[in-house]
Amino acid sequence: MGDSISIFWFRRDLRLVDNVGLYHALASGKPILPLFIFDTQITNLLNVEDARISFIYKQLRTMHEFLQKDGAGMCIKQGVVSAVFEELIATYRIAEVYTNHDYEPYAKERDQAIKSLLAAHNIPLNSYKDQVIFERDEITKKDGLPYTIYSPYAKQWMLKLTASSYSNRDTQNDKTNFTKINFPFPTLNALGFRSSKAKVLDFDLSDNVINNYADVRDFPAIDQTSKLSPHLRFGTISIRKCVQKAIDCKDKTFLKELIWREFFMQILYHFPKVVNNNFKSKYDGIVWRNNKGEFDRWCRGMTGYPMVDAGMRELNKTGYMHNRVRMVVASFLCKHLLIDWRWGAAYFAQRLVDYDLSANNGNWQWAAGTGCDAAPYFRVFNPLIQAKKFDPQLKYINYWIPELGTAKYPSPIVEHKMARLRAIETYKRGLE
């Protein structure tokens, strides 16, 4: 088996710089084998042209080519994670395994199983905080319980923030510490996937975007958002770099969005039931209509409400949807059509290139009124007013609905005033 090595297991941290777990692995002195596993328990559920797989693959190849310059390379495996580790244990003398924390319910269960498997072979699993500034119980109320309201959570988050909280972990000069094994890099086809037409756009953390974020973020035609979400989801940029950039801006709107991300992550961590259940159980009595034909029209962007339809078409074509429009389409599904938020959340999970369980769940339950710190049930977005306010020249809408104003575009699926009153009455009855 040769000399002992250690493994760094990449997951939601696909970068070789400012990576906490990798920093500690490289500092250990052992040659590091950089590992990524295409977990078939996840990938088997995905479309062959899933944009997220294409994005992950492209980033891994970039990392592999960088390591090749020094005679190393990424070790790419595919399969059930436990089986992959059993194979590695049989092949190498493994001193330790390093990784970064993952907080989702499946990930916690998986990591515990791998920790037990490694322990049976006397191999420690060392895991670190990397994808958040504050995790688990680091931001709690005075009684030690987790916050369920954003504003006090954000206030405490800001009070606890220090320069050391977001100082980077410099790993960029340590590429010589990787194992000198040039692993063959698989093709995307060999992994069972094809390149997706929906591309993940580069993020934009320029001063122009961050300083003007509060003024332009709600206007989809301007489209001056950071495009940061998929990069944070898969860790192609560190959260520390983002906070470092945001903290220097006088307007804290952009920073508050980063805090919302951590708020929803800690909600999922402390209340894993939210994956399939209402955060507020008092809403369990809502009787959803769940009309499959209407759901299909919503999915295809054929509701007759231009802002809703433009958003759904953008999602279907690109894997993206502007943040303001996400609120409008989610509210429309839950309130106007009285379709269970879980249906919408599942559709977004299939389509979004930046899909993140905690944010997707938190935002859908916010829109439905069933979540923590959610919009009140009687707040029903008027999609026509939203369009007038945030796309007044119809630039966004006309781009995605070229047939608008012709006989090819459908009449509204439901009348707004009636739908609003129906939603309020349905929620009221559900709360009795």
Short mmCIF file of C-alpha atoms in Angstrom, two decimals:
data_model
loop_
_atom_site.label_atom_id
_atom_site.label_comp_id
_atom_site.label_asym_id
_atom_site.label_seq_id
_atom_site.Cartn_x
_atom_site.Cartn_y
_atom_site.Cartn_z
CA MET A 1 0.00 0.00 0.00
CA GLY A 2 2.98 2.33 0.34
CA ASP A 3 3.27 5.30 2.65
CA SER A 4 0.19 6.61 4.44
CA ILE A 5 -1.84 9.45 3.01
CA SER A 6 -4.80 11.53 4.10
CA ILE A 7 -7.92 12.29 2.10
CA PHE A 8 -9.72 15.56 1.64
CA TRP A 9 -13.33 14.87 0.67
CA PHE A 10 -14.87 17.71 -1.36
CA ARG A 11 -18.64 18.21 -1.24
CA ARG A 12 -20.11 21.74 -1.10
CA ASP A 13 -16.69 23.38 -1.24
CA LEU A 14 -15.41 23.00 -4.80
CA ARG A 15 -12.36 25.25 -4.62
CA LEU A 16 -8.68 24.96 -3.75
CA VAL A 17 -8.43 28.36 -2.04
CA ASP A 18 -9.89 29.63 1.24
CA ASN A 19 -11.21 26.19 2.17
CA VAL A 20 -11.11 25.52 5.92
CA GLY A 21 -11.05 21.72 5.88
CA LEU A 22 -8.51 21.64 3.07
CA TYR A 23 -6.39 24.16 4.95
CA HIS A 24 -6.22 21.82 7.96
CA ALA A 25 -5.61 18.78 5.78
CA LEU A 26 -2.68 20.38 3.98
CA ALA A 27 -1.25 21.60 7.28
CA SER A 28 -1.23 18.05 8.66
CA GLY A 29 1.93 17.13 6.80
CA LYS A 30 0.56 14.03 5.09
CA PRO A 31 0.19 13.92 1.30
CA ILE A 32 -3.45 14.73 0.54
CA LEU A 33 -5.58 12.79 -1.90
CA PRO A 34 -8.31 15.19 -3.15
CA LEU A 35 -11.54 13.23 -3.50
CA PHE A 36 -14.95 13.95 -4.99
CA ILE A 37 -17.74 11.37 -5.09
CA PHE A 38 -20.69 11.52 -7.45
CA ASP A 39 -23.09 10.02 -4.93
CA THR A 40 -25.45 7.76 -6.89
CA GLN A 41 -28.05 8.01 -4.14
CA ILE A 42 -28.38 11.63 -5.30
CA THR A 43 -27.36 11.54 -8.96
CA ASN A 44 -29.64 8.62 -9.86
CA LEU A 45 -32.58 10.94 -9.21
CA LEU A 46 -31.39 13.60 -11.66
CA ASN A 47 -31.99 14.28 -15.34
CA VAL A 48 -29.13 13.30 -17.69
CA GLU A 49 -28.72 16.97 -18.65
CA ASP A 50 -28.92 18.35 -15.12
CA ALA A 51 -27.25 21.76 -15.10
CA ARG A 52 -25.88 21.26 -11.60
CA ILE A 53 -23.96 18.15 -12.61
CA SER A 54 -22.50 19.99 -15.61
CA PHE A 55 -21.44 22.84 -13.35
CA ILE A 56 -19.88 20.53 -10.75
CA TYR A 57 -18.08 18.59 -13.48
CA LYS A 58 -16.67 21.75 -15.07
CA GLN A 59 -15.39 23.02 -11.73
CA LEU A 60 -13.81 19.67 -10.84
CA ARG A 61 -12.04 19.58 -14.19
CA THR A 62 -10.66 23.09 -13.58
CA MET A 63 -9.36 21.96 -10.18
CA HIS A 64 -7.91 18.79 -11.72
CA GLU A 65 -6.04 20.74 -14.40
CA PHE A 66 -4.61 23.09 -11.80
CA LEU A 67 -3.33 20.18 -9.69
CA GLN A 68 -1.91 18.45 -12.77
CA LYS A 69 0.59 21.28 -13.14
CA ASP A 70 2.34 19.86 -10.10
CA GLY A 71 1.89 16.17 -10.91
CA ALA A 72 -1.26 15.68 -8.84
CA GLY A 73 -4.94 15.49 -9.73
CA MET A 74 -8.49 15.04 -8.50
CA CYS A 75 -9.67 11.55 -7.60
CA ILE A 76 -13.20 11.32 -9.02
CA LYS A 77 -15.39 8.40 -7.93
CA GLN A 78 -18.99 7.44 -8.56
CA GLY A 79 -21.18 5.18 -6.46
CA VAL A 80 -22.66 4.70 -3.02
CA VAL A 81 -20.43 6.73 -0.70
CA SER A 82 -19.82 3.94 1.81
CA ALA A 83 -18.78 1.56 -0.97
CA VAL A 84 -16.36 4.15 -2.36
CA PHE A 85 -14.70 4.55 1.02
CA GLU A 86 -14.44 0.80 1.49
CA GLU A 87 -12.62 0.65 -1.85
CA LEU A 88 -10.27 3.47 -0.85
CA ILE A 89 -9.55 1.85 2.53
CA ALA A 90 -8.61 -1.36 0.71
CA THR A 91 -6.35 0.53 -1.73
CA TYR A 92 -4.48 3.06 0.42
CA ARG A 93 -3.02 3.39 3.88
CA ILE A 94 -5.27 6.20 5.05
CA ALA A 95 -4.13 8.15 8.09
CA GLU A 96 -7.07 10.57 8.30
CA VAL A 97 -9.99 11.91 6.28
CA TYR A 98 -10.77 15.63 6.23
CA THR A 99 -13.93 17.37 5.07
CA ASN A 100 -16.24 20.30 5.82
CA HIS A 101 -19.57 20.17 7.65
CA ASP A 102 -22.78 19.67 5.71
CA TYR A 103 -25.99 20.40 7.59
CA GLU A 104 -28.78 18.88 5.48
CA PRO A 105 -30.62 15.86 6.93
CA TYR A 106 -29.35 13.38 4.32
CA ALA A 107 -25.80 14.70 4.61
CA LYS A 108 -25.77 14.42 8.40
CA GLU A 109 -26.94 10.82 8.21
CA ARG A 110 -24.41 9.99 5.47
CA ASP A 111 -21.53 11.60 7.33
CA GLN A 112 -22.32 9.76 10.54
CA ALA A 113 -22.31 6.46 8.64
CA ILE A 114 -18.93 7.27 7.05
CA LYS A 115 -17.52 8.34 10.40
CA SER A 116 -18.51 4.97 11.87
CA LEU A 117 -17.09 3.10 8.88
CA LEU A 118 -13.76 4.91 9.15
CA ALA A 119 -13.64 4.48 12.93
CA ALA A 120 -13.90 0.71 12.46
CA HIS A 121 -10.56 1.00 10.63
CA ASN A 122 -9.10 3.45 13.18
CA ILE A 123 -9.27 6.34 10.71
CA PRO A 124 -10.45 9.69 12.13
CA LEU A 125 -12.89 11.88 10.21
CA ASN A 126 -12.04 15.54 10.81
CA SER A 127 -14.79 17.96 9.81
CA TYR A 128 -14.80 21.77 9.87
CA LYS A 129 -17.12 24.76 9.54
CA ASP A 130 -16.69 26.25 6.08
CA GLN A 131 -19.91 27.09 4.19
CA VAL A 132 -21.27 29.50 6.81
CA ILE A 133 -19.95 32.20 9.11
CA PHE A 134 -22.00 30.94 12.07
CA GLU A 135 -23.43 27.44 12.42
CA ARG A 136 -25.55 25.20 14.60
CA ASP A 137 -25.78 26.78 18.07
CA GLU A 138 -23.45 29.72 17.52
CA ILE A 139 -26.33 32.18 17.18
CA THR A 140 -29.06 31.43 19.72
CA LYS A 141 -31.44 33.27 22.02
CA LYS A 142 -30.47 33.85 25.66
CA ASP A 143 -32.21 30.62 26.64
CA GLY A 144 -30.08 28.67 24.15
CA LEU A 145 -32.97 27.98 21.79
CA PRO A 146 -32.64 28.74 18.06
CA TYR A 147 -34.10 31.91 16.60
CA THR A 148 -37.19 31.47 14.46
CA ILE A 149 -37.56 35.16 13.54
CA TYR A 150 -35.07 36.67 11.12
CA SER A 151 -34.64 40.20 12.51
CA PRO A 152 -33.35 39.31 16.00
CA TYR A 153 -31.24 36.52 14.45
CA ALA A 154 -29.67 38.99 12.03
CA LYS A 155 -29.03 41.50 14.81
CA GLN A 156 -27.26 38.89 16.92
CA TRP A 157 -25.35 37.67 13.85
CA MET A 158 -24.04 41.17 13.23
CA LEU A 159 -23.11 41.69 16.88
CA LYS A 160 -21.08 38.49 16.87
CA LEU A 161 -19.30 39.22 13.60
CA THR A 162 -15.63 40.05 13.92
CA ALA A 163 -12.82 40.28 11.39
CA SER A 164 -11.63 36.81 12.42
CA SER A 165 -15.08 35.43 11.55
CA TYR A 166 -14.46 36.03 7.88
CA SER A 167 -10.68 35.85 7.57
CA ASN A 168 -9.72 33.49 4.78
CA ARG A 169 -7.83 30.19 5.01
CA ASP A 170 -4.99 30.49 2.51
CA THR A 171 -4.50 27.16 0.77
CA GLN A 172 -3.42 28.42 -2.65
CA ASN A 173 0.32 27.96 -2.05
CA ASP A 174 0.04 24.36 -0.83
CA LYS A 175 -0.53 22.48 -4.06
CA THR A 176 2.76 20.61 -3.57
CA ASN A 177 1.21 18.81 -0.56
CA PHE A 178 -1.16 16.75 -2.74
CA THR A 179 -0.47 13.13 -3.60
CA LYS A 180 1.56 12.80 -6.81
CA ILE A 181 -0.96 10.52 -8.44
CA ASN A 182 -2.37 11.62 -11.78
CA PHE A 183 -5.80 10.05 -11.66
CA PRO A 184 -7.66 9.57 -14.95
CA PHE A 185 -10.42 12.15 -15.19
CA PRO A 186 -13.73 10.61 -16.36
CA THR A 187 -15.79 12.06 -19.18
CA LEU A 188 -19.22 13.43 -18.37
CA ASN A 189 -20.74 10.69 -20.54
CA ALA A 190 -18.91 8.03 -18.54
CA LEU A 191 -20.67 9.38 -15.45
CA GLY A 192 -24.01 8.94 -17.21
CA PHE A 193 -24.68 12.61 -18.00
CA ARG A 194 -24.67 15.01 -20.93
CA SER A 195 -23.66 18.65 -20.97
CA SER A 196 -26.57 20.91 -20.02
CA LYS A 197 -27.72 23.78 -22.21
CA ALA A 198 -28.52 25.74 -19.04
CA LYS A 199 -25.28 27.36 -17.96
CA VAL A 200 -24.26 28.61 -14.53
CA LEU A 201 -23.26 32.24 -14.97
CA ASP A 202 -20.17 33.75 -13.40
CA PHE A 203 -20.84 35.64 -10.18
CA ASP A 204 -20.45 39.39 -10.03
CA LEU A 205 -19.22 40.86 -6.75
CA SER A 206 -18.23 44.17 -8.27
CA ASP A 207 -18.73 47.40 -6.34
CA ASN A 208 -21.39 48.37 -8.86
CA VAL A 209 -23.55 45.34 -8.01
CA ILE A 210 -23.13 45.45 -4.24
CA ASN A 211 -23.38 49.22 -3.78
CA ASN A 212 -26.50 49.46 -5.96
CA TYR A 213 -28.05 46.19 -4.83
CA ALA A 214 -30.85 47.73 -2.77
CA ASP A 215 -31.93 50.00 -5.63
CA VAL A 216 -31.97 47.52 -8.52
CA ARG A 217 -32.38 44.03 -7.08
CA ASP A 218 -36.17 43.94 -7.56
CA PHE A 219 -36.16 44.77 -11.28
CA PRO A 220 -35.74 41.62 -13.40
CA ALA A 221 -35.19 43.52 -16.67
CA ILE A 222 -32.14 45.26 -15.19
CA ASP A 223 -30.81 41.91 -13.96
CA GLN A 224 -28.03 43.31 -11.81
CA THR A 225 -28.06 40.59 -9.18
CA SER A 226 -24.80 38.94 -8.16
CA LYS A 227 -25.52 35.46 -9.67
CA LEU A 228 -23.82 34.27 -6.50
CA SER A 229 -26.29 31.63 -5.30
CA PRO A 230 -25.08 28.55 -7.27
CA HIS A 231 -21.47 29.44 -6.47
CA LEU A 232 -22.23 29.57 -2.74
CA ARG A 233 -24.30 26.40 -3.05
CA PHE A 234 -21.40 24.43 -4.49
CA GLY A 235 -18.63 26.38 -2.82
CA THR A 236 -16.80 27.71 -5.86
CA ILE A 237 -16.41 30.86 -3.75
CA SER A 238 -16.11 31.05 0.03
CA ILE A 239 -18.73 32.73 2.17
CA ARG A 240 -15.89 34.60 3.89
CA LYS A 241 -14.94 36.37 0.68
CA CYS A 242 -18.57 37.36 0.12
CA VAL A 243 -18.99 38.76 3.63
CA GLN A 244 -15.66 40.55 3.42
CA LYS A 245 -16.91 42.30 0.29
CA ALA A 246 -20.38 43.02 1.70
CA ILE A 247 -19.22 44.34 5.07
CA ASP A 248 -17.33 47.18 3.38
CA CYS A 249 -20.51 48.49 1.74
CA LYS A 250 -22.40 51.26 3.54
CA ASP A 251 -25.74 49.79 2.51
CA LYS A 252 -26.15 46.43 4.25
CA THR A 253 -28.88 45.01 1.96
CA PHE A 254 -26.52 42.58 0.26
CA LEU A 255 -25.10 41.44 3.60
CA LYS A 256 -28.62 40.88 4.92
CA GLU A 257 -29.26 38.48 2.04
CA LEU A 258 -26.21 36.46 3.10
CA ILE A 259 -27.59 36.40 6.64
CA TRP A 260 -30.97 35.15 5.35
CA ARG A 261 -29.08 32.23 3.81
CA GLU A 262 -27.61 31.27 7.19
CA PHE A 263 -30.92 31.86 8.95
CA PHE A 264 -32.67 29.29 6.76
CA MET A 265 -29.74 26.88 7.11
CA GLN A 266 -29.99 26.94 10.90
CA ILE A 267 -33.77 26.54 10.69
CA LEU A 268 -33.29 23.37 8.63
CA TYR A 269 -30.58 22.14 11.01
CA HIS A 270 -32.70 22.61 14.15
CA PHE A 271 -36.08 21.78 12.60
CA PRO A 272 -35.49 19.07 9.97
CA LYS A 273 -39.24 18.38 9.89
CA VAL A 274 -39.63 21.42 7.63
CA VAL A 275 -38.44 19.38 4.64
CA ASN A 276 -41.85 17.75 4.37
CA ASN A 277 -43.98 19.57 6.94
CA ASN A 278 -45.20 23.06 7.69
CA PHE A 279 -42.94 24.85 10.15
CA LYS A 280 -46.11 26.18 11.78
CA SER A 281 -48.23 23.09 12.35
CA LYS A 282 -51.33 25.25 12.85
CA TYR A 283 -51.44 25.46 9.05
CA ASP A 284 -51.73 21.70 8.65
CA GLY A 285 -55.49 22.14 8.32
CA ILE A 286 -55.32 24.01 5.01
CA VAL A 287 -57.24 22.11 2.33
CA TRP A 288 -55.24 22.59 -0.86
CA ARG A 289 -57.07 22.35 -4.18
CA ASN A 290 -54.05 20.72 -5.89
CA ASN A 291 -55.54 20.87 -9.38
CA LYS A 292 -53.06 19.01 -11.61
CA GLY A 293 -54.14 20.80 -14.78
CA GLU A 294 -53.61 24.20 -13.19
CA PHE A 295 -50.27 23.08 -11.78
CA ASP A 296 -49.20 22.02 -15.28
CA ARG A 297 -50.13 25.45 -16.67
CA TRP A 298 -48.11 27.10 -13.88
CA CYS A 299 -45.11 24.88 -14.66
CA ARG A 300 -45.25 25.73 -18.38
CA GLY A 301 -45.74 29.45 -17.88
CA MET A 302 -49.26 29.50 -19.30
CA THR A 303 -51.34 30.97 -16.46
CA GLY A 304 -52.29 34.14 -18.30
CA TYR A 305 -50.49 36.26 -15.71
CA PRO A 306 -47.43 37.66 -17.54
CA MET A 307 -45.08 38.12 -14.56
CA VAL A 308 -45.77 34.57 -13.38
CA ASP A 309 -45.40 33.08 -16.84
CA ALA A 310 -42.22 35.00 -17.67
CA GLY A 311 -40.63 33.71 -14.48
CA MET A 312 -41.56 30.10 -15.12
CA ARG A 313 -40.30 30.28 -18.69
CA GLU A 314 -37.03 31.79 -17.51
CA LEU A 315 -36.70 28.93 -15.02
CA ASN A 316 -37.50 26.23 -17.57
CA LYS A 317 -35.07 27.64 -20.13
CA THR A 318 -32.13 28.72 -17.98
CA GLY A 319 -32.38 27.14 -14.54
CA TYR A 320 -32.58 30.62 -13.06
CA MET A 321 -35.38 32.91 -11.94
CA HIS A 322 -35.02 36.45 -10.71
CA ASN A 323 -35.49 36.68 -6.93
CA ARG A 324 -38.42 39.11 -7.00
CA VAL A 325 -40.18 36.96 -9.58
CA ARG A 326 -39.64 33.85 -7.44
CA MET A 327 -41.77 35.46 -4.74
CA VAL A 328 -44.48 36.31 -7.24
CA VAL A 329 -44.70 32.83 -8.82
CA ALA A 330 -44.59 31.08 -5.43
CA SER A 331 -47.31 33.26 -3.96
CA PHE A 332 -49.43 32.73 -7.07
CA LEU A 333 -49.20 28.94 -6.85
CA CYS A 334 -50.03 28.78 -3.14
CA LYS A 335 -52.56 31.59 -2.84
CA HIS A 336 -54.20 32.07 -6.26
CA LEU A 337 -54.29 28.38 -7.20
CA LEU A 338 -54.27 26.94 -3.66
CA ILE A 339 -51.68 24.34 -4.62
CA ASP A 340 -49.51 22.88 -1.87
CA TRP A 341 -46.18 24.67 -1.53
CA ARG A 342 -44.47 21.24 -1.54
CA TRP A 343 -45.46 20.82 -5.20
CA GLY A 344 -43.79 24.10 -6.11
CA ALA A 345 -40.73 23.42 -3.97
CA ALA A 346 -40.26 20.04 -5.68
CA TYR A 347 -40.53 21.61 -9.14
CA PHE A 348 -37.95 24.25 -8.23
CA ALA A 349 -35.69 21.50 -6.86
CA GLN A 350 -35.73 19.82 -10.28
CA ARG A 351 -35.04 23.00 -12.23
CA LEU A 352 -32.95 25.48 -10.26
CA VAL A 353 -29.21 25.50 -10.86
CA ASP A 354 -28.82 27.16 -7.47
CA TYR A 355 -31.14 24.72 -5.70
CA ASP A 356 -30.36 24.68 -2.01
CA LEU A 357 -32.70 22.73 0.27
CA SER A 358 -32.74 25.19 3.16
CA ALA A 359 -33.26 28.32 1.05
CA ASN A 360 -35.79 26.69 -1.26
CA ASN A 361 -37.77 25.31 1.65
CA GLY A 362 -37.56 28.50 3.68
CA ASN A 363 -38.64 30.73 0.83
CA TRP A 364 -41.51 28.50 -0.28
CA GLN A 365 -42.87 28.27 3.25
CA TRP A 366 -42.44 32.04 3.56
CA ALA A 367 -44.54 32.56 0.43
CA ALA A 368 -47.16 30.05 1.57
CA GLY A 369 -47.39 31.63 5.02
CA THR A 370 -46.60 28.31 6.72
CA GLY A 371 -42.97 28.94 7.62
CA CYS A 372 -41.05 30.72 10.33
CA ASP A 373 -41.20 34.50 10.03
CA ALA A 374 -43.46 34.02 7.01
CA ALA A 375 -45.66 36.44 5.13
CA PRO A 376 -49.09 36.55 6.83
CA TYR A 377 -51.66 34.32 5.16
CA PHE A 378 -53.83 37.27 4.15
CA ARG A 379 -50.95 38.84 2.19
CA VAL A 380 -51.61 37.85 -1.41
CA PHE A 381 -49.34 39.34 -4.07
CA ASN A 382 -51.23 40.89 -6.97
CA PRO A 383 -49.12 39.68 -9.94
CA LEU A 384 -50.47 42.46 -12.18
CA ILE A 385 -49.42 45.18 -9.75
CA GLN A 386 -46.06 43.44 -9.24
CA ALA A 387 -45.51 43.57 -13.01
CA LYS A 388 -46.40 47.27 -13.21
CA LYS A 389 -44.14 48.08 -10.28
CA PHE A 390 -41.07 46.02 -11.15
CA ASP A 391 -41.29 45.63 -14.94
CA PRO A 392 -43.10 48.84 -15.93
CA GLN A 393 -41.83 48.81 -19.53
CA LEU A 394 -42.52 45.08 -19.90
CA LYS A 395 -38.93 44.42 -20.99
CA TYR A 396 -38.60 41.26 -18.92
CA ILE A 397 -42.10 40.04 -19.71
CA ASN A 398 -41.89 40.68 -23.46
CA TYR A 399 -38.54 38.90 -23.63
CA TRP A 400 -39.99 35.69 -22.21
CA ILE A 401 -43.51 36.01 -23.66
CA PRO A 402 -43.12 37.15 -27.29
CA GLU A 403 -46.74 36.17 -28.01
CA LEU A 404 -48.11 38.52 -25.33
CA GLY A 405 -51.15 40.39 -26.63
CA THR A 406 -51.94 37.82 -29.32
CA ALA A 407 -54.50 35.02 -29.45
CA LYS A 408 -51.70 32.55 -28.67
CA TYR A 409 -51.39 33.84 -25.11
CA PRO A 410 -53.98 32.37 -22.72
CA SER A 411 -56.57 34.25 -20.72
CA PRO A 412 -55.96 34.40 -16.96
CA ILE A 413 -56.38 31.02 -15.32
CA VAL A 414 -58.22 32.64 -12.41
CA GLU A 415 -59.58 36.08 -11.57
CA HIS A 416 -57.38 37.84 -9.02
CA LYS A 417 -60.02 39.29 -6.69
CA MET A 418 -61.91 36.01 -6.46
CA ALA A 419 -58.69 34.02 -5.95
CA ARG A 420 -57.52 36.37 -3.21
CA LEU A 421 -60.76 36.08 -1.26
CA ARG A 422 -60.85 32.30 -1.79
CA ALA A 423 -57.31 31.96 -0.46
CA ILE A 424 -58.03 34.03 2.65
CA GLU A 425 -61.20 32.08 3.41
CA THR A 426 -59.45 28.73 2.84
CA TYR A 427 -56.62 29.67 5.17
CA LYS A 428 -59.07 30.94 7.78
CA ARG A 429 -61.00 27.67 7.73
CA GLY A 430 -57.74 25.74 7.93
CA LEU A 431 -56.76 27.63 11.05
CA GLU A 432 -60.05 27.00 12.88
#
